[in-house]
Tab-separated table of C-alpha atoms in Angstrom:
chain	number	residue	atom	x	y	z
L	1	MET	CA	-67.050	-40.032	62.658
L	2	MET	CA	-68.688	-40.456	59.297
L	3	ARG	CA	-71.319	-37.842	58.499
L	4	GLU	CA	-74.876	-39.133	57.851
L	5	TYR	CA	-77.173	-37.657	55.209
L	6	SER	CA	-80.939	-37.643	55.383
L	7	ASN	CA	-81.173	-38.564	51.722
L	8	GLU	CA	-79.092	-39.161	48.660
L	9	ASP	CA	-79.804	-35.658	47.297
L	10	ASP	CA	-78.160	-33.968	50.300
L	11	CYS	CA	-75.087	-36.045	49.826
L	12	THR	CA	-74.905	-35.198	46.125
L	13	LYS	CA	-75.367	-31.432	46.871
L	14	GLU	CA	-72.538	-31.431	49.445
L	15	LYS	CA	-70.178	-33.163	47.115
L	16	THR	CA	-71.028	-30.703	44.332
L	17	ASN	CA	-70.453	-27.704	46.677
L	18	LEU	CA	-67.127	-29.180	47.750
L	19	VAL	CA	-66.054	-29.532	44.082
L	20	LYS	CA	-67.209	-25.932	43.377
L	21	SER	CA	-65.243	-24.615	46.373
L	22	GLU	CA	-62.108	-26.484	45.280
L	23	ASN	CA	-62.557	-25.106	41.731
L	24	VAL	CA	-62.921	-21.508	43.091
L	25	GLU	CA	-59.744	-21.919	45.091
L	26	ALA	CA	-57.918	-23.283	42.060
L	27	ASP	CA	-59.186	-20.387	39.949
L	28	ASN	CA	-58.133	-17.813	42.506
L	29	TYR	CA	-54.706	-19.413	42.730
L	30	LEU	CA	-54.346	-19.358	38.934
L	31	GLU	CA	-55.478	-15.704	38.847
L	32	MET	CA	-52.933	-14.682	41.360
L	33	GLU	CA	-50.232	-16.614	39.473
L	34	HIS	CA	-51.322	-14.816	36.313
L	35	LEU	CA	-51.301	-11.400	37.950
L	36	THR	CA	-47.872	-12.100	39.430
L	37	TYR	CA	-46.577	-13.129	35.999
L	38	LEU	CA	-48.003	-9.992	34.394
L	39	ALA	CA	-46.381	-7.814	37.063
L	40	LYS	CA	-43.039	-9.449	36.476
L	41	LEU	CA	-43.495	-9.151	32.757
L	42	ILE	CA	-44.339	-5.388	32.958
L	43	SER	CA	-41.315	-4.882	35.232
L	44	MET	CA	-39.020	-6.726	32.802
L	45	THR	CA	-40.411	-4.791	29.881
L	46	GLU	CA	-39.818	-1.400	31.660
L	47	ARG	CA	-36.278	-2.385	32.468
L	48	GLU	CA	-35.620	-3.691	28.962
L	49	ASN	CA	-37.036	-0.483	27.436
L	50	HIS	CA	-34.899	1.754	29.630
L	51	HIS	CA	-31.853	-0.443	28.944
L	52	LEU	CA	-32.398	-0.287	25.209
L	53	ASN	CA	-32.907	3.540	25.452
L	54	SER	CA	-29.719	3.816	27.489
L	55	ILE	CA	-27.763	1.801	24.968
L	56	LYS	CA	-29.077	3.912	22.035
L	57	LEU	CA	-28.250	7.200	23.953
L	58	ILE	CA	-24.787	5.985	24.786
L	59	ASP	CA	-24.103	5.085	21.105
L	60	ASP	CA	-25.434	8.523	20.134
L	61	ILE	CA	-23.141	10.264	22.579
L	62	ILE	CA	-20.167	8.371	21.120
L	63	GLU	CA	-21.269	9.411	17.654
L	64	LEU	CA	-21.425	13.057	18.730
L	65	HIS	CA	-18.030	12.754	20.495
L	66	ASN	CA	-16.322	11.373	17.374
L	67	ASP	CA	-17.857	14.001	15.104
L	68	ARG	CA	-15.906	17.250	14.520
L	69	LYS	CA	-18.992	19.437	15.150
L	70	GLY	CA	-20.687	17.213	17.770
L	71	ASN	CA	-17.545	17.159	19.801
L	72	LYS	CA	-17.526	20.908	20.173
L	73	LEU	CA	-21.198	20.958	21.022
L	74	LEU	CA	-20.869	18.337	23.738
L	75	TRP	CA	-17.615	19.341	25.489
L	76	ASN	CA	-18.107	23.025	26.204
L	77	ASP	CA	-18.070	25.287	29.309
L	78	ASN	CA	-21.078	27.341	28.269
L	79	TRP	CA	-23.192	26.484	31.318
L	80	GLN	CA	-25.653	29.442	31.105
L	81	ASP	CA	-27.290	28.281	27.893
L	82	LYS	CA	-29.172	25.045	27.233
L	83	ILE	CA	-26.879	22.490	25.636
L	84	ILE	CA	-29.149	22.278	22.616
L	85	ASP	CA	-28.819	26.047	22.078
L	86	ARG	CA	-25.088	25.969	21.776
L	87	ASP	CA	-24.061	27.682	18.462
L	88	LEU	CA	-21.465	25.999	16.291
L	89	GLN	CA	-20.692	29.207	14.429
L	90	SER	CA	-19.874	31.012	17.662
L	91	ILE	CA	-17.849	28.080	18.850
L	92	PHE	CA	-15.642	27.940	15.713
L	93	LYS	CA	-15.403	31.687	15.625
L	94	LYS	CA	-13.732	31.560	19.090
L	95	ILE	CA	-11.353	28.826	17.933
L	96	ASP	CA	-10.403	30.955	14.905
L	97	GLU	CA	-9.642	33.901	17.106
L	98	MET	CA	-7.518	31.747	19.413
L	99	VAL	CA	-5.602	30.237	16.462
L	100	SER	CA	-4.976	33.831	15.145
L	101	GLU	CA	-3.552	34.783	18.535
L	102	PHE	CA	-1.051	32.020	18.347
L	103	GLY	CA	0.099	33.085	14.868
L	104	GLY	CA	-1.749	30.531	12.709
L	105	LEU	CA	-2.724	26.899	12.852
L	106	GLU	CA	0.705	25.424	12.392
L	107	ALA	CA	2.115	27.681	15.173
L	108	TYR	CA	-0.772	26.557	17.384
L	109	LYS	CA	-0.147	22.848	16.710
L	110	ASP	CA	3.637	23.300	17.303
L	111	ILE	CA	2.929	24.749	20.759
L	112	VAL	CA	-0.153	22.772	21.837
L	113	GLY	CA	0.520	19.634	19.953
L	114	GLU	CA	-2.891	19.195	18.299
L	115	SER	CA	-5.389	21.055	16.084
L	116	PRO	CA	-8.213	22.845	18.045
L	117	TYR	CA	-10.599	21.937	15.203
L	118	ASP	CA	-10.265	18.225	15.735
L	119	PRO	CA	-12.389	16.238	18.256
L	120	THR	CA	-10.838	16.528	21.742
L	121	GLU	CA	-10.912	14.155	24.758
L	122	PRO	CA	-12.767	15.797	27.611
L	123	VAL	CA	-11.318	15.900	31.116
L	124	CYS	CA	-13.494	14.101	33.799
L	125	GLY	CA	-15.271	17.311	34.838
L	126	TYR	CA	-16.197	18.294	31.292
L	127	SER	CA	-17.641	14.895	30.461
L	128	ALA	CA	-19.554	14.535	33.712
L	129	GLN	CA	-20.977	18.048	33.776
L	130	ASN	CA	-21.956	18.264	30.113
L	131	ILE	CA	-23.680	14.829	30.108
L	132	PHE	CA	-25.449	15.995	33.314
L	133	LYS	CA	-26.828	18.995	31.218
L	134	LEU	CA	-27.759	16.603	28.448
L	135	MET	CA	-29.751	14.407	30.764
L	136	THR	CA	-31.482	16.984	32.978
L	137	GLU	CA	-32.267	19.972	30.802
L	138	GLY	CA	-35.931	20.502	29.885
L	139	GLU	CA	-37.556	23.884	29.540
L	140	TYR	CA	-34.672	25.704	31.343
L	141	ALA	CA	-30.846	25.599	31.150
L	142	VAL	CA	-29.093	23.715	33.987
L	143	ASP	CA	-25.763	24.944	35.348
L	144	PRO	CA	-24.071	21.881	36.853
L	145	VAL	CA	-21.304	23.885	38.484
L	146	LYS	CA	-23.652	26.191	40.513
L	147	MET	CA	-26.044	23.290	41.352
L	148	ALA	CA	-23.305	21.042	42.597
L	149	LYS	CA	-22.096	23.767	44.984
L	150	THR	CA	-25.488	24.690	46.406
L	151	GLY	CA	-27.181	21.298	46.710
L	152	LYS	CA	-24.289	18.934	47.487
L	153	ILE	CA	-24.470	16.055	49.921
L	154	ASN	CA	-21.838	13.540	51.206
L	155	GLY	CA	-21.564	9.839	50.581
L	156	ASN	CA	-23.340	8.827	53.726
L	157	GLN	CA	-26.306	11.140	52.972
L	158	PHE	CA	-26.333	9.780	49.420
L	159	ALA	CA	-26.721	6.190	50.784
L	160	GLU	CA	-29.666	7.290	52.941
L	161	LYS	CA	-31.401	9.106	50.039
L	162	LEU	CA	-30.991	5.986	47.760
L	163	GLU	CA	-33.201	4.014	50.256
L	164	HIS	CA	-36.091	6.432	49.770
L	165	LEU	CA	-35.994	7.113	46.021
L	166	ASN	CA	-39.234	6.684	44.042
L	167	SER	CA	-38.740	3.421	42.125
L	168	SER	CA	-40.819	4.904	39.198
L	169	ASN	CA	-38.471	7.788	38.584
L	170	ASN	CA	-35.020	8.168	37.020
L	171	TYR	CA	-32.159	9.819	38.915
L	172	VAL	CA	-28.678	11.075	38.147
L	173	ALA	CA	-25.852	11.784	40.560
L	174	LEU	CA	-23.062	14.208	39.690
L	175	ILE	CA	-20.147	13.071	41.904
L	176	ASN	CA	-16.945	14.931	42.618
L	177	ASP	CA	-14.658	12.578	44.496
L	178	HIS	CA	-11.813	14.644	45.949
L	179	ARG	CA	-10.208	11.484	47.294
L	180	LEU	CA	-9.497	10.269	43.800
L	181	GLY	CA	-9.335	13.577	42.069
L	182	HIS	CA	-12.136	12.456	39.820
L	183	MET	CA	-15.550	13.589	38.741
L	184	PHE	CA	-18.083	11.186	37.256
L	185	LEU	CA	-21.776	10.645	36.658
L	186	VAL	CA	-24.078	7.837	37.824
L	187	ASP	CA	-27.383	7.177	36.004
L	188	ILE	CA	-29.851	5.474	38.352
L	189	PRO	CA	-32.832	4.333	36.254
L	190	SER	CA	-36.347	3.562	37.414
L	191	THR	CA	-36.859	-0.094	38.396
L	192	ASN	CA	-39.173	-2.362	40.371
L	193	ARG	CA	-36.223	-4.467	41.488
L	194	GLU	CA	-32.874	-3.806	43.155
L	195	ARG	CA	-31.391	-0.449	42.192
L	196	VAL	CA	-28.432	-0.338	39.827
L	197	GLY	CA	-26.368	2.459	38.426
L	198	TYR	CA	-24.632	3.217	35.082
L	199	ILE	CA	-21.407	5.214	35.227
L	200	TYR	CA	-20.379	7.947	32.701
L	201	GLN	CA	-16.703	8.944	32.953
L	202	SER	CA	-13.432	9.914	31.357
L	203	ASP	CA	-10.092	10.555	32.964
L	204	LEU	CA	-6.743	12.215	32.068
L	205	GLY	CA	-4.979	9.911	34.444
L	206	ASP	CA	-3.492	12.459	36.761
L	207	GLY	CA	-5.128	11.056	39.959
L	208	ALA	CA	-5.558	7.601	41.374
L	209	LEU	CA	-7.056	6.239	38.168
L	210	PRO	CA	-5.438	5.527	34.756
L	211	ALA	CA	-6.082	7.647	31.686
L	212	LEU	CA	-9.453	6.765	30.097
L	213	LYS	CA	-11.148	8.047	26.872
L	214	ILE	CA	-14.900	8.656	27.177
L	215	ALA	CA	-15.733	6.591	24.084
L	216	ASP	CA	-13.682	3.611	25.271
L	217	TRP	CA	-15.593	3.570	28.541
L	218	LEU	CA	-19.057	4.047	27.004
L	219	LYS	CA	-18.591	1.376	24.423
L	220	SER	CA	-18.016	-1.319	27.084
L	221	ARG	CA	-18.342	-0.564	30.739
L	222	GLY	CA	-20.716	2.326	30.255
L	223	LYS	CA	-23.373	-0.260	29.265
L	224	GLU	CA	-22.678	-2.484	32.242
L	225	SER	CA	-24.623	-1.820	35.449
L	226	ILE	CA	-23.012	-1.533	38.880
L	227	ASN	CA	-24.798	-2.615	42.072
L	228	VAL	CA	-25.523	0.553	44.103
L	229	ASN	CA	-24.629	-1.239	47.303
L	230	LYS	CA	-21.031	-1.308	46.057
L	231	LEU	CA	-21.277	2.278	45.060
L	232	LYS	CA	-22.554	3.160	48.572
L	233	LYS	CA	-19.689	1.258	50.177
L	234	PHE	CA	-17.164	3.158	48.035
L	235	LEU	CA	-18.679	6.569	48.666
L	236	ASN	CA	-19.041	5.916	52.468
L	237	ASP	CA	-16.849	7.948	54.850
L	238	GLU	CA	-15.413	4.689	56.215
L	239	PHE	CA	-14.130	3.506	52.750
L	240	THR	CA	-10.574	4.792	53.461
L	241	MET	CA	-10.451	2.730	56.655
L	242	LEU	CA	-10.793	-0.517	54.679
L	243	PRO	CA	-7.674	-2.608	53.977
L	244	GLU	CA	-5.762	-1.259	50.969
L	245	ASN	CA	-6.393	-4.276	48.812
L	246	GLU	CA	-10.137	-4.064	49.421
L	247	GLN	CA	-10.039	-0.402	48.528
L	248	LYS	CA	-8.124	-1.024	45.300
L	249	GLY	CA	-10.388	-3.923	44.352
L	250	LEU	CA	-13.577	-1.945	44.802
L	251	ILE	CA	-12.125	1.012	42.859
L	252	ALA	CA	-10.967	-1.225	40.068
L	253	GLU	CA	-14.332	-2.980	39.898
L	254	ILE	CA	-16.285	0.313	39.593
L	255	PHE	CA	-13.925	2.476	37.551
L	256	ASP	CA	-11.230	0.613	35.668
L	257	LEU	CA	-11.950	-0.441	32.077
L	258	ASN	CA	-10.574	-3.875	32.662
L	259	LYS	CA	-11.275	-4.081	36.399
L	260	ASP	CA	-7.525	-4.351	36.918
L	261	ILE	CA	-6.544	-3.829	40.577
L	262	ASP	CA	-2.972	-3.140	39.620
L	263	SER	CA	-4.053	0.012	37.574
L	264	VAL	CA	-5.173	1.804	40.797
L	265	LYS	CA	-2.551	4.121	42.211
L	266	SER	CA	-3.338	3.846	45.904
L	267	GLY	CA	-0.579	6.314	46.763
L	268	LYS	CA	-2.606	9.093	45.112
L	269	ILE	CA	-5.785	8.462	47.072
L	270	LYS	CA	-6.206	11.485	49.401
L	271	LYS	CA	-7.872	9.882	52.491
L	272	ASP	CA	-8.534	13.216	54.150
L	273	LYS	CA	-10.617	14.622	51.248
L	274	ALA	CA	-14.418	14.631	50.897
L	275	VAL	CA	-16.905	13.355	48.343
L	276	ASP	CA	-19.453	15.905	47.002
L	277	ILE	CA	-22.622	14.623	45.363
L	278	TYR	CA	-25.489	16.305	43.689
L	279	LEU	CA	-28.553	14.052	43.176
L	280	ARG	CA	-31.375	14.933	40.845
L	281	GLU	CA	-34.406	13.401	39.162
L	282	TYR	CA	-34.458	13.516	35.366
L	283	ASP	CA	-36.867	12.694	32.580
L	284	ILE	CA	-35.635	10.163	30.074
L	285	ASN	CA	-37.705	11.865	27.334
L	286	ASP	CA	-35.746	15.125	27.932
L	287	PHE	CA	-32.542	13.108	27.624
L	288	ILE	CA	-33.606	11.572	24.335
L	289	SER	CA	-34.907	14.859	22.977
L	290	ASN	CA	-31.685	16.728	23.780
L	291	VAL	CA	-29.497	14.114	22.086
L	292	GLU	CA	-31.653	14.049	18.987
L	293	LYS	CA	-31.590	17.862	18.701
L	294	LEU	CA	-27.799	17.922	18.975
L	295	LYS	CA	-27.587	15.301	16.252
L	296	THR	CA	-29.530	17.536	13.851
L	297	LYS	CA	-26.741	20.172	14.127
L	298	LEU	CA	-24.238	17.816	12.579
L	299	ALA	CA	-25.583	18.131	9.016
């Protein structure tokens, strides 16, 4: 039924109001679109900034590792002091004393096979625990050995905790996988999207995984994120119940430099062993500051 108007002015007013209403709806829609775009842009900027920081930090760790002095500062079992307070003079004095006990440098090299003054390759525990200190230490020293013993959780508990992490915060997990005979670190940065992790690791190759140098990993796979759902699946108690090929495929995807399934030694996986995890929040500014302070000691 067509609406009747008492006069032409009423008709004109209604049409004007209708146009205004449509314009308001259009403006509201555009405003919502704009706000949504800004939220996405902020989220992308935050992720990009963290990713750029992470890449810079990884490159700095590689630089420290390859440096004669930096190597000794990084890979050390002095847990009671802050990593930035490690003293190069004391470190090299201990090396001098050790060399003297062997009867000199040449005698040492004949027996051990390398010079103790040269940069060394850290075992998996050394790399994971020392980078954990580097990431988490602020005002006080952090002892990763003690902390991992007192606050450890298993893989299933880790999966539950991941569901409730504050998306605005950064977290790091120190993981001792007794099944593989391997210790590694997972950086879990803040994000407004799906959680991802970045793995820090090295390996002597005595367990289920092949030998791996820390710098080789960091230069390539260390800058590549891993979906935390895959990590949760690997750390779950039921992982060892999966078909062998599925186990090897997941291990290779997460840990092997070339994601080569044939490099995984499934016969060395100890299915009856546990996974110990220590999860902690960290401040990216502390991480950056600690790395920069170590770099100043290289001069």
